[in-house]
Amino acid sequence: MHRSKLSRSILLVLGLVSAGGAIAADAGTAGTSSSGNAAAPTQLDAMLVTGTRASNRTQFETLAPVDVFTKQDIQSVDSTDLKDVLAQLVPSFVVQRLPMADGQVFVRPATLRGLSPDQTLVLVNGRRFHRSALLGNRGAQAADLAQIPTSAIKRIEVLRDGASAQYGSDAIAGVINIILEDSPGTEITAGYSQYAQGDGASRDFSARTGWALGDYGSLALFAESSNSDATSRTRQRPDAIAFQAAHPELDVPNPVQRWGQPELESRRVGFNLKANASDTLELYAFGLYSHSDGVSDFNWRNPDTTTGAYRTTSIFPGWNLRSLYPVGFSPQYGNTQNDLQLVAGLRGEITPRLRWDLSASYGRNAIDYSLDNSINASLGPDSPTSFDLGRLTQTEKNANADFNYEWDVAALSKPVNVAFGAEFRQETYQVRAGDPASYAVGRGAAAGLEANSNGAPGFSASQAGQWSQRSKAAYVDMEVPLGERWSIGAAGRYEDFSSFGSTVDGKLSARFAITPDVALRGTLSTGFRAPTPAQLNTTSTTQGLDTRTLQIFTSGRLSPSDPLAQLLGAKPLTPEESRTASLGLTWRTDLGLSGSVDVYRITLSDRFSQSASFAIPGGTPNPLGYTSVNYFTNDFDTTTTGVDVVGNYLRDLGAGRMTLTLAYNYNQTRVDNGSTSVATNETQRVLFEDRLPGHKGSFTGSWDVGAWSLMARVRYYGKWTDSTGNATGDIYQQFGAMTFLDLAVGYRINEHHSLRVGADNVFDRYPDEATFQASRGLVYSRNAPYDTDGANVYAQYRLSF
């Protein structure tokens, strides 16, 4: 496969430039105000490394929008989960809780600009961070930001623009670059939080220490732990109430199953090293390792209606599951995760104008699944009640060679920055089979007893395997200053994949300084996301509860290469392709007011999703008892349009310093064509168009005065639509807008000790109830784009020296 859209992009960007829409400022004029005086410092003055390979770009001077969040911004959010932090700080970033959603309750999907989770590239210290081993909803396989310790972060840079030509696959929605702490000093933090309803207590501890290694570099070490109790926002299921009434002699738990956050323990450690071998040569390395264990509930099995498990047969005389689970059972789904990222490199300069950087990285995410309090009914009395379901492992190896040259051109007052390089990447995905009992079809299946571990079948020997994909890439990235007001940028990338062929992508950017403190900027780019080995090759089995019949149904997701999938219409996967156009205005003033407005349009073709579900054709072997099957496919095309608005205001107030920040995003996705737009797959269309709020924003005010610091944040989420999957179709419900207020106060006891207390969702607000899920005890939608557990109060102590 080969494609090139650069010629069309060049014509489009020339049209923008001729209209005065997308051109650039000289960096030398951006630091002064229109009156000729030095501009007051604003939050647009931070030096950047994301979205540009030039060494002298600030946030105000970039050719594309970049958000910069400091350590203080990160610490203003009470969470050790980086996804929750970004959800409060980035206007177009949304993360869902997803209780009782199999592996997604532990690896939660997060989206930027309403696109798929794996259409945002994650970097750490400018190097690609590996994906999670989990294939989430609709098959997305993204990096898990929760594996990165928040206490180790120096700052976060979020590029809100397509950047595949600069960074490669996945950078369609943008790039999140995590910069690790490297400064000397020690900081120890202990925190405790709990929901107002008395559950979900979290005990958090972190420690960071750093040393300057004389004149030779620096070393920072990180450690972090978090223990979170489960939450429950559940009411008793109606069928459980009826079961209790029919069996007064039994003591039925209330509730019989729990909807809420899982019980979760996490441990994370890491290091960040820089060492100077000479005046022109530096060795660097960093590593992150995390381990977590979690447990979540599954749907309750009713002894009076779950005939596939509670049936009595002559095959197992005298055996009745009621003797083991007389009041039914809710399987307990376990997740043990180990995550590792190691990077090492050398960088230096050949001449003062020609710099180089060679690096290699290794990333690995392994998830072991288990199931307790369950049964493989087809095995009868020989079935265990606890199962090892198997392991998923994602491994990535990267090698990069990057060069940067400041090229003096006689006709230009400043050098042209030319970056170029190459990358080699190998991804390997592995599925290890679970216990044979977790996927066995026992002799009781002939009498109607359900096979497999009830709740989550294990990975079978036929599903197990290992698959790899390799890619080679070369790129060039230029930034050209055209006089005192204009600058332009151009990037191109060629990448070849062993699984499907090559792709060519490009990006054109421009910026024009209307005044030294006001500038227009715009970009045009093409992008892509390559299918992963997991998406190309693996299969999975899931079980759900039909909310109408309250019967368990089993769905199979097949590989596109599976013969049955091909019989039903599956074709080989190809890359998703994008075209992005953005236009923005950015400003700053010597009064402390700064901000930006950026509009964007992203067209995506061959988007990746799951096909419609199909019944198993008559006469086809069906040993796993599938109710229906589907497969991954390049399904449809979409257009996403939106606007980002960011504003900052800094000023002295009384004896202190006040900061006001506004962040707002409007985002709309529409399905253009493809099988998703037809009635046979209406669910997918609704989910892609309406599953996330079209409007999301926050307004934050902080005031630092003496030893005190005060913070108030208002968060707003617009309306959105949810659905529930059933064996025979879907039910939809629209939820209205929600507004939350967060408050916090901090006190610095002395230069070493400080305290902070606060509350998120101070008024303990909850969304509308999910009426279509009431039959199984769920009160609030599990797909909500915000926390539905109510007010959360916290206290934090920090020691610094």
Short mmCIF file of C-alpha atoms in Angstrom, two decimals, residues 9 36 47 59 74 101 133 165 292 331 457 460 502 506 527 553 570 599 603 634 646 672 692 705 747 751 760 773 778:
data_model
loop_
_atom_site.label_atom_id
_atom_site.label_comp_id
_atom_site.label_asym_id
_atom_site.label_seq_id
_atom_site.Cartn_x
_atom_site.Cartn_y
_atom_site.Cartn_z
CA SER A 9 -1.60 19.74 1.21
CA GLY A 36 8.34 48.01 22.86
CA MET A 47 10.22 26.36 26.61
CA GLN A 59 4.75 27.92 23.83
CA ILE A 74 -0.35 18.25 38.22
CA ALA A 101 -16.27 -3.77 31.79
CA ALA A 133 -1.58 -5.38 26.14
CA ALA A 165 4.80 13.11 9.82
CA SER A 292 -0.69 -3.55 40.17
CA PRO A 331 -17.61 -13.93 39.68
CA PRO A 457 -13.68 -17.75 29.47
CA SER A 460 -7.71 -21.34 24.83
CA SER A 502 4.41 1.61 3.22
CA GLY A 506 3.46 15.18 5.39
CA GLY A 527 -1.55 11.02 9.27
CA PHE A 553 -24.92 -14.32 26.32
CA ALA A 570 -13.83 -10.05 6.92
CA VAL A 599 -10.28 25.52 15.21
CA THR A 603 -11.15 13.65 8.37
CA ASN A 634 -11.74 -0.95 8.47
CA VAL A 646 -7.50 28.46 26.37
CA ASP A 672 -19.58 10.02 6.63
CA LEU A 692 -18.80 11.72 24.51
CA VAL A 705 -0.81 34.72 49.46
CA TYR A 747 -0.74 25.89 53.91
CA GLU A 751 10.17 25.73 53.89
CA ASP A 760 -13.73 17.24 44.35
CA GLN A 773 -29.53 -0.68 33.33
CA LEU A 778 -26.71 -0.21 38.11
#
